[in-house]
Amino acid sequence: DTGVSQDPRHKITKRGQNVTFRCDPISEHNRLYWYRQTLGQGPEFLTYFQNEAQLEKSRLLSDRFSAERPKGSFSTLEIQRTEQGDSAMYLCASSLVYGYTFGSGTRLTVV
Amino acid sequence: DAKTTQPTSMDCAEGRAANLPCNHSTISGNEYVYWYRQIHSQGPQYIIHGLKNNETNEMASLIITEDRKSSTLILPHATLRDTAVYYCIVRVANNNNDMRFGAGTRLTVKP
């Protein structure tokens, strides 16, 4: 069990560029979640997958955001035309039944 | 619409017990109390959860009042590595997607 892996750990991008993050959950976990966290705040829910199906999306997930989980394994979160307000830590978590296991996150800085 | 209320910050002396309170006066009968913590630059880490009985594991103890309207997380012998933000969350244990974080309590363990 290698835990939840996120790649990259850090990303600096220019405003207007597209970025993509990857999350590899714990292999037997069928549920996968994306959260966003800004400085001084708790994580905010973005979206949730059960297997390959995206079952819920937060209002925080604007049209510029898209997430996929092909084949119910790893997941990607893409942000198009990044804005400075997208600067945050993007956290991925997976679960089977009860508790969530989080990755270490991807810190995005939009300059 | 926060389901829990926690103090913004607390200090604790190294080696002493850290008692972190949480109010959840509107908790429903089928909702559990979960505690997570987040050490700087890492994802949240599961600590413990309970329904109505007190719980203990290798990390902490959870004391839930009889009316279930509040709880206390106890770290029996705090160390400097316990310095973190501690989140109290109420959720239905096997619900697919209801892990919602507030701002938490920033615990600082001082030497």
mmCIF file of N, CA and C in Angstrom, chain B:
data_model
loop_
_atom_site.group_PDB
_atom_site.id
_atom_site.type_symbol
_atom_site.label_atom_id
_atom_site.label_comp_id
_atom_site.label_asym_id
_atom_site.label_seq_id
_atom_site.Cartn_x
_atom_site.Cartn_y
_atom_site.Cartn_z
ATOM 1 N N ASP B 1 -22.796 26.335 5.622
ATOM 2 C CA ASP B 1 -23.589 25.986 6.788
ATOM 3 C C ASP B 1 -22.801 24.971 7.609
ATOM 4 N N ALA B 2 -21.947 25.492 8.538
ATOM 5 C CA ALA B 2 -21.041 24.645 9.288
ATOM 6 C C ALA B 2 -21.819 23.764 10.251
ATOM 7 N N LYS B 3 -21.431 22.483 10.326
ATOM 8 C CA LYS B 3 -22.056 21.577 11.267
ATOM 9 C C LYS B 3 -21.298 21.524 12.573
ATOM 10 N N THR B 4 -20.059 21.998 12.589
ATOM 11 C CA THR B 4 -19.227 21.942 13.791
ATOM 12 C C THR B 4 -18.646 23.313 14.089
ATOM 13 N N THR B 5 -18.338 23.512 15.373
ATOM 14 C CA THR B 5 -17.684 24.737 15.823
ATOM 15 C C THR B 5 -16.465 24.351 16.636
ATOM 16 N N GLN B 6 -15.307 24.922 16.255
ATOM 17 C CA GLN B 6 -14.067 24.639 16.957
ATOM 18 C C GLN B 6 -13.347 25.945 17.264
ATOM 19 N N PRO B 7 -12.551 25.974 18.346
ATOM 20 C CA PRO B 7 -11.740 27.177 18.571
ATOM 21 C C PRO B 7 -10.736 27.333 17.444
ATOM 22 N N THR B 8 -10.390 28.578 17.176
ATOM 23 C CA THR B 8 -9.468 28.857 16.075
ATOM 24 C C THR B 8 -8.081 28.329 16.366
ATOM 25 N N SER B 9 -7.624 28.495 17.588
ATOM 26 C CA SER B 9 -6.277 28.063 17.924
ATOM 27 C C SER B 9 -6.174 27.678 19.392
ATOM 28 N N MET B 10 -5.182 26.835 19.671
ATOM 29 C CA MET B 10 -4.890 26.408 21.032
ATOM 30 C C MET B 10 -3.394 26.155 21.158
ATOM 31 N N ASP B 11 -2.882 26.331 22.380
ATOM 32 C CA ASP B 11 -1.501 25.971 22.675
ATOM 33 C C ASP B 11 -1.492 24.840 23.687
ATOM 34 N N CYS B 12 -0.421 24.059 23.662
ATOM 35 C CA CYS B 12 -0.261 22.970 24.618
ATOM 36 C C CYS B 12 1.223 22.787 24.887
ATOM 37 N N ALA B 13 1.563 22.488 26.141
ATOM 38 C CA ALA B 13 2.960 22.239 26.479
ATOM 39 C C ALA B 13 3.333 20.814 26.097
ATOM 40 N N GLU B 14 4.534 20.668 25.605
ATOM 41 C CA GLU B 14 5.033 19.346 25.231
ATOM 42 C C GLU B 14 4.960 18.389 26.416
ATOM 43 N N GLY B 15 4.465 17.171 26.151
ATOM 44 C CA GLY B 15 4.351 16.178 27.201
ATOM 45 C C GLY B 15 3.036 16.209 27.960
ATOM 46 N N ARG B 16 2.293 17.290 27.821
ATOM 47 C CA ARG B 16 0.996 17.388 28.486
ATOM 48 C C ARG B 16 -0.100 16.897 27.544
ATOM 49 N N ALA B 17 -1.278 16.675 28.115
ATOM 50 C CA ALA B 17 -2.411 16.265 27.287
ATOM 51 C C ALA B 17 -2.974 17.473 26.549
ATOM 52 N N ALA B 18 -3.290 17.271 25.285
ATOM 53 C CA ALA B 18 -3.970 18.301 24.495
ATOM 54 C C ALA B 18 -5.439 17.897 24.371
ATOM 55 N N ASN B 19 -6.332 18.788 24.786
ATOM 56 C CA ASN B 19 -7.771 18.523 24.734
ATOM 57 C C ASN B 19 -8.412 19.497 23.748
ATOM 58 N N LEU B 20 -8.858 18.969 22.627
ATOM 59 C CA LEU B 20 -9.419 19.817 21.581
ATOM 60 C C LEU B 20 -10.933 19.644 21.538
ATOM 61 N N PRO B 21 -11.678 20.724 21.830
ATOM 62 C CA PRO B 21 -13.141 20.609 21.861
ATOM 63 C C PRO B 21 -13.780 20.826 20.492
ATOM 64 N N CYS B 22 -14.994 20.289 20.359
ATOM 65 C CA CYS B 22 -15.773 20.490 19.141
ATOM 66 C C CYS B 22 -17.249 20.477 19.511
ATOM 67 N N ASN B 23 -17.969 21.483 19.060
ATOM 68 C CA ASN B 23 -19.412 21.517 19.265
ATOM 69 C C ASN B 23 -20.129 21.105 17.986
ATOM 70 N N HIS B 24 -21.091 20.226 18.118
ATOM 71 C CA HIS B 24 -21.895 19.770 16.971
ATOM 72 C C HIS B 24 -23.326 19.580 17.441
ATOM 73 N N SER B 25 -23.944 20.682 17.827
ATOM 74 C CA SER B 25 -25.247 20.639 18.493
ATOM 75 C C SER B 25 -26.372 20.139 17.587
ATOM 76 N N THR B 26 -26.188 20.180 16.274
ATOM 77 C CA THR B 26 -27.255 19.746 15.358
ATOM 78 C C THR B 26 -26.990 18.361 14.787
ATOM 79 N N ILE B 27 -26.120 17.599 15.413
ATOM 80 C CA ILE B 27 -25.759 16.288 14.883
ATOM 81 C C ILE B 27 -26.986 15.383 14.822
ATOM 82 N N SER B 28 -27.089 14.601 13.752
ATOM 83 C CA SER B 28 -28.206 13.665 13.592
ATOM 84 C C SER B 28 -27.836 12.296 14.171
ATOM 85 N N GLY B 29 -28.862 11.495 14.387
ATOM 86 C CA GLY B 29 -28.640 10.210 15.021
ATOM 87 C C GLY B 29 -27.732 9.267 14.251
ATOM 88 N N ASN B 30 -27.686 9.423 12.939
ATOM 89 C CA ASN B 30 -26.868 8.516 12.139
ATOM 90 C C ASN B 30 -25.532 9.141 11.728
ATOM 91 N N GLU B 31 -25.188 10.265 12.309
ATOM 92 C CA GLU B 31 -23.933 10.931 11.966
ATOM 93 C C GLU B 31 -22.841 10.609 12.972
ATOM 94 N N TYR B 32 -21.659 10.320 12.439
ATOM 95 C CA TYR B 32 -20.494 10.048 13.244
ATOM 96 C C TYR B 32 -19.687 11.332 13.413
ATOM 97 N N VAL B 33 -18.836 11.337 14.419
ATOM 98 C CA VAL B 33 -17.870 12.410 14.605
ATOM 99 C C VAL B 33 -16.510 11.897 14.145
ATOM 100 N N TYR B 34 -15.919 12.601 13.187
ATOM 101 C CA TYR B 34 -14.602 12.252 12.659
ATOM 102 C C TYR B 34 -13.609 13.348 13.029
ATOM 103 N N TRP B 35 -12.378 12.931 13.264
ATOM 104 C CA TRP B 35 -11.292 13.893 13.468
ATOM 105 C C TRP B 35 -10.175 13.597 12.481
ATOM 106 N N TYR B 36 -9.702 14.656 11.833
ATOM 107 C CA TYR B 36 -8.537 14.613 10.962
ATOM 108 C C TYR B 36 -7.566 15.686 11.432
ATOM 109 N N ARG B 37 -6.320 15.547 11.051
ATOM 110 C CA ARG B 37 -5.367 16.616 11.291
ATOM 111 C C ARG B 37 -4.538 16.829 10.038
ATOM 112 N N GLN B 38 -4.003 18.037 9.927
ATOM 113 C CA GLN B 38 -3.216 18.397 8.758
ATOM 114 C C GLN B 38 -1.953 19.103 9.222
ATOM 115 N N ILE B 39 -0.862 18.414 9.020
ATOM 116 C CA ILE B 39 0.439 18.993 9.312
ATOM 117 C C ILE B 39 0.855 19.818 8.101
ATOM 118 N N HIS B 40 1.581 20.874 8.350
ATOM 119 C CA HIS B 40 1.947 21.823 7.302
ATOM 120 C C HIS B 40 2.467 21.131 6.043
ATOM 121 N N SER B 41 1.875 21.524 4.906
ATOM 122 C CA SER B 41 2.306 21.055 3.582
ATOM 123 C C SER B 41 1.997 19.588 3.320
ATOM 124 N N GLN B 42 1.124 18.998 4.132
ATOM 125 C CA GLN B 42 0.696 17.627 3.878
ATOM 126 C C GLN B 42 -0.823 17.575 3.727
ATOM 127 N N GLY B 43 -1.330 16.458 3.220
ATOM 128 C CA GLY B 43 -2.767 16.270 3.165
ATOM 129 C C GLY B 43 -3.317 15.907 4.537
ATOM 130 N N PRO B 44 -4.619 16.078 4.758
ATOM 131 C CA PRO B 44 -5.206 15.694 6.035
ATOM 132 C C PRO B 44 -4.999 14.211 6.329
ATOM 133 N N GLN B 45 -4.864 13.913 7.615
ATOM 134 C CA GLN B 45 -4.615 12.540 8.072
ATOM 135 C C GLN B 45 -5.729 12.130 9.017
ATOM 136 N N TYR B 46 -6.311 10.973 8.785
ATOM 137 C CA TYR B 46 -7.363 10.447 9.656
ATOM 138 C C TYR B 46 -6.803 10.176 11.057
ATOM 139 N N ILE B 47 -7.567 10.556 12.090
ATOM 140 C CA ILE B 47 -7.147 10.271 13.466
ATOM 141 C C ILE B 47 -8.060 9.223 14.083
ATOM 142 N N ILE B 48 -9.363 9.528 14.155
ATOM 143 C CA ILE B 48 -10.275 8.676 14.900
ATOM 144 C C ILE B 48 -11.701 9.056 14.530
ATOM 145 N N HIS B 49 -12.656 8.153 14.762
ATOM 146 C CA HIS B 49 -14.059 8.524 14.618
ATOM 147 C C HIS B 49 -14.899 7.725 15.603
ATOM 148 N N GLY B 50 -16.104 8.228 15.901
ATOM 149 C CA GLY B 50 -16.988 7.541 16.819
ATOM 150 C C GLY B 50 -18.429 7.973 16.631
ATOM 151 N N LEU B 51 -19.335 7.154 17.152
ATOM 152 C CA LEU B 51 -20.763 7.448 17.053
ATOM 153 C C LEU B 51 -21.295 7.992 18.377
ATOM 154 N N LYS B 52 -21.228 7.190 19.429
ATOM 155 C CA LYS B 52 -21.680 7.670 20.733
ATOM 156 C C LYS B 52 -20.812 7.171 21.878
ATOM 157 N N ASN B 53 -20.117 6.072 21.670
ATOM 158 C CA ASN B 53 -19.208 5.590 22.707
ATOM 159 C C ASN B 53 -17.859 6.271 22.581
ATOM 160 N N ASN B 54 -17.154 6.355 23.687
ATOM 161 C CA ASN B 54 -15.795 6.872 23.644
ATOM 162 C C ASN B 54 -14.923 5.887 22.881
ATOM 163 N N GLU B 55 -13.953 6.429 22.149
ATOM 164 C CA GLU B 55 -13.076 5.607 21.347
ATOM 165 C C GLU B 55 -11.627 5.949 21.651
ATOM 166 N N THR B 56 -10.767 4.949 21.526
ATOM 167 C CA THR B 56 -9.326 5.158 21.721
ATOM 168 C C THR B 56 -8.569 4.356 20.698
ATOM 169 N N ASN B 57 -7.532 4.964 20.148
ATOM 170 C CA ASN B 57 -6.603 4.208 19.307
ATOM 171 C C ASN B 57 -5.181 4.658 19.651
ATOM 172 N N GLU B 58 -4.235 4.260 18.830
ATOM 173 C CA GLU B 58 -2.839 4.537 19.155
ATOM 174 C C GLU B 58 -2.507 6.026 19.040
ATOM 175 N N MET B 59 -3.356 6.788 18.382
ATOM 176 C CA MET B 59 -3.072 8.204 18.210
ATOM 177 C C MET B 59 -3.756 9.079 19.248
ATOM 178 N N ALA B 60 -5.008 8.737 19.592
ATOM 179 C CA ALA B 60 -5.788 9.667 20.396
ATOM 180 C C ALA B 60 -6.988 8.965 21.028
ATOM 181 N N SER B 61 -7.676 9.722 21.887
ATOM 182 C CA SER B 61 -8.957 9.292 22.441
ATOM 183 C C SER B 61 -10.026 10.296 22.030
ATOM 184 N N LEU B 62 -11.229 9.795 21.846
ATOM 185 C CA LEU B 62 -12.367 10.635 21.482
ATOM 186 C C LEU B 62 -13.434 10.461 22.546
ATOM 187 N N ILE B 63 -13.779 11.556 23.176
ATOM 188 C CA ILE B 63 -14.818 11.551 24.198
ATOM 189 C C ILE B 63 -16.030 12.286 23.637
ATOM 190 N N ILE B 64 -17.167 11.604 23.565
ATOM 191 C CA ILE B 64 -18.410 12.189 23.050
ATOM 192 C C ILE B 64 -19.389 12.306 24.200
ATOM 193 N N THR B 65 -19.988 13.483 24.371
ATOM 194 C CA THR B 65 -20.938 13.666 25.462
ATOM 195 C C THR B 65 -22.166 12.797 25.249
ATOM 196 N N GLU B 66 -22.892 12.559 26.336
ATOM 197 C CA GLU B 66 -24.033 11.657 26.262
ATOM 198 C C GLU B 66 -25.095 12.164 25.290
ATOM 199 N N ASP B 67 -25.278 13.502 25.238
ATOM 200 C CA ASP B 67 -26.269 14.050 24.300
ATOM 201 C C ASP B 67 -25.707 14.191 22.881
ATOM 202 N N ARG B 68 -24.442 13.866 22.716
ATOM 203 C CA ARG B 68 -23.734 13.890 21.429
ATOM 204 C C ARG B 68 -23.622 15.272 20.823
ATOM 205 N N LYS B 69 -23.829 16.298 21.587
ATOM 206 C CA LYS B 69 -23.764 17.643 21.040
ATOM 207 C C LYS B 69 -22.364 18.217 21.061
ATOM 208 N N SER B 70 -21.457 17.538 21.698
ATOM 209 C CA SER B 70 -20.072 18.000 21.673
ATOM 210 C C SER B 70 -19.136 16.820 21.889
ATOM 211 N N SER B 71 -17.881 17.031 21.555
ATOM 212 C CA SER B 71 -16.882 15.987 21.738
ATOM 213 C C SER B 71 -15.533 16.624 22.014
ATOM 214 N N THR B 72 -14.604 15.812 22.494
ATOM 215 C CA THR B 72 -13.247 16.274 22.768
ATOM 216 C C THR B 72 -12.261 15.251 22.244
ATOM 217 N N LEU B 73 -11.311 15.726 21.487
ATOM 218 C CA LEU B 73 -10.204 14.885 21.045
ATOM 219 C C LEU B 73 -9.068 15.065 22.037
ATOM 220 N N ILE B 74 -8.531 13.955 22.533
ATOM 221 C CA ILE B 74 -7.459 14.033 23.517
ATOM 222 C C ILE B 74 -6.195 13.388 22.952
ATOM 223 N N LEU B 75 -5.136 14.182 22.904
ATOM 224 C CA LEU B 75 -3.806 13.646 22.609
ATOM 225 C C LEU B 75 -3.115 13.522 23.963
ATOM 226 N N PRO B 76 -2.901 12.321 24.463
ATOM 227 C CA PRO B 76 -2.515 12.148 25.874
ATOM 228 C C PRO B 76 -1.162 12.747 26.240
ATOM 229 N N HIS B 77 -0.200 12.679 25.363
ATOM 230 C CA HIS B 77 1.138 13.218 25.646
ATOM 231 C C HIS B 77 1.626 13.929 24.390
ATOM 232 N N ALA B 78 1.252 15.182 24.266
ATOM 233 C CA ALA B 78 1.530 15.907 23.017
ATOM 234 C C ALA B 78 3.037 16.071 22.787
ATOM 235 N N THR B 79 3.435 15.911 21.546
ATOM 236 C CA THR B 79 4.810 16.155 21.146
ATOM 237 C C THR B 79 4.833 17.294 20.130
ATOM 238 N N LEU B 80 6.031 17.791 19.853
ATOM 239 C CA LEU B 80 6.149 18.895 18.905
ATOM 240 C C LEU B 80 5.586 18.502 17.537
ATOM 241 N N ARG B 81 5.667 17.212 17.201
ATOM 242 C CA ARG B 81 5.164 16.754 15.910
ATOM 243 C C ARG B 81 3.648 16.725 15.824
ATOM 244 N N ASP B 82 2.985 16.941 16.964
ATOM 245 C CA ASP B 82 1.523 17.026 16.936
ATOM 246 C C ASP B 82 1.030 18.425 16.564
ATOM 247 N N THR B 83 1.934 19.368 16.395
ATOM 248 C CA THR B 83 1.546 20.705 15.946
ATOM 249 C C THR B 83 0.920 20.578 14.552
ATOM 250 N N ALA B 84 -0.344 21.010 14.432
ATOM 251 C CA ALA B 84 -1.100 20.800 13.198
ATOM 252 C C ALA B 84 -2.437 21.517 13.327
ATOM 253 N N VAL B 85 -3.201 21.500 12.230
ATOM 254 C CA VAL B 85 -4.594 21.938 12.261
ATOM 255 C C VAL B 85 -5.453 20.697 12.422
ATOM 256 N N TYR B 86 -6.353 20.729 13.405
ATOM 257 C CA TYR B 86 -7.203 19.585 13.713
ATOM 258 C C TYR B 86 -8.646 19.908 13.288
ATOM 259 N N TYR B 87 -9.212 19.009 12.489
ATOM 260 C CA TYR B 87 -10.555 19.210 11.958
ATOM 261 C C TYR B 87 -11.533 18.216 12.599
ATOM 262 N N CYS B 88 -12.646 18.728 13.065
ATOM 263 C CA CYS B 88 -13.746 17.918 13.575
ATOM 264 C C CYS B 88 -14.848 17.937 12.519
ATOM 265 N N ILE B 89 -15.326 16.770 12.117
ATOM 266 C CA ILE B 89 -16.298 16.668 11.028
ATOM 267 C C ILE B 89 -17.391 15.710 11.459
ATOM 268 N N VAL B 90 -18.646 16.056 11.164
ATOM 269 C CA VAL B 90 -19.732 15.103 11.398
ATOM 270 C C VAL B 90 -20.248 14.634 10.037
ATOM 271 N N ARG B 91 -20.441 13.340 9.921
ATOM 272 C CA ARG B 91 -20.910 12.792 8.654
ATOM 273 C C ARG B 91 -21.531 11.418 8.882
ATOM 274 N N VAL B 92 -22.351 11.016 7.945
ATOM 275 C CA VAL B 92 -22.872 9.657 7.950
ATOM 276 C C VAL B 92 -21.734 8.751 7.510
ATOM 277 N N ALA B 93 -21.440 7.733 8.282
ATOM 278 C CA ALA B 93 -20.217 6.956 8.091
ATOM 279 C C ALA B 93 -20.068 6.391 6.701
ATOM 280 N N ASN B 94 -21.116 5.837 6.147
ATOM 281 C CA ASN B 94 -20.939 5.186 4.865
ATOM 282 C C ASN B 94 -21.548 5.983 3.717
ATOM 283 N N ASN B 95 -21.775 7.273 3.963
ATOM 284 C CA ASN B 95 -22.261 8.129 2.879
ATOM 285 C C ASN B 95 -21.161 8.316 1.861
ATOM 286 N N ASN B 96 -21.543 8.409 0.627
ATOM 287 C CA ASN B 96 -20.533 8.477 -0.414
ATOM 288 C C ASN B 96 -19.684 9.739 -0.366
ATOM 289 N N ASN B 97 -20.292 10.837 -0.050
ATOM 290 C CA ASN B 97 -19.580 12.087 -0.250
ATOM 291 C C ASN B 97 -20.098 13.175 0.677
ATOM 292 N N ASP B 98 -19.701 13.162 1.929
ATOM 293 C CA ASP B 98 -20.138 14.238 2.804
ATOM 294 C C ASP B 98 -19.038 14.660 3.771
ATOM 295 N N MET B 99 -17.782 14.500 3.367
ATOM 296 C CA MET B 99 -16.661 14.937 4.206
ATOM 297 C C MET B 99 -16.432 16.427 3.928
ATOM 298 N N ARG B 100 -16.914 17.261 4.843
ATOM 299 C CA ARG B 100 -16.799 18.706 4.664
ATOM 300 C C ARG B 100 -15.964 19.289 5.803
ATOM 301 N N PHE B 101 -14.940 20.037 5.438
ATOM 302 C CA PHE B 101 -13.999 20.584 6.409
ATOM 303 C C PHE B 101 -14.334 22.031 6.724
ATOM 304 N N GLY B 102 -14.241 22.372 8.000
ATOM 305 C CA GLY B 102 -14.287 23.773 8.404
ATOM 306 C C GLY B 102 -12.873 24.302 8.466
ATOM 307 N N ALA B 103 -12.665 25.336 9.251
ATOM 308 C CA ALA B 103 -11.338 25.941 9.380
ATOM 309 C C ALA B 103 -10.466 25.205 10.393
ATOM 310 N N GLY B 104 -11.077 24.404 11.272
ATOM 311 C CA GLY B 104 -10.314 23.615 12.227
ATOM 312 C C GLY B 104 -9.700 24.421 13.359
ATOM 313 N N THR B 105 -8.969 23.708 14.225
ATOM 314 C CA THR B 105 -8.232 24.314 15.332
ATOM 315 C C THR B 105 -6.750 24.160 15.077
ATOM 316 N N ARG B 106 -6.040 25.264 15.099
ATOM 317 C CA ARG B 106 -4.580 25.201 14.949
ATOM 318 C C ARG B 106 -3.977 24.945 16.322
ATOM 319 N N LEU B 107 -3.451 23.744 16.532
ATOM 320 C CA LEU B 107 -2.797 23.379 17.787
ATOM 321 C C LEU B 107 -1.301 23.594 17.657
ATOM 322 N N THR B 108 -0.751 24.351 18.596
ATOM 323 C CA THR B 108 0.693 24.554 18.652
ATOM 324 C C THR B 108 1.205 23.918 19.937
ATOM 325 N N VAL B 109 2.085 22.944 19.795
ATOM 326 C CA VAL B 109 2.707 22.304 20.947
ATOM 327 C C VAL B 109 4.042 23.005 21.183
ATOM 328 N N LYS B 110 4.201 23.506 22.398
ATOM 329 C CA LYS B 110 5.389 24.302 22.703
ATOM 330 C C LYS B 110 6.324 23.541 23.640
ATOM 331 N N PRO B 111 7.626 23.686 23.433
ATOM 332 C CA PRO B 111 8.588 22.966 24.291
ATOM 333 C C PRO B 111 8.614 23.542 25.698
#
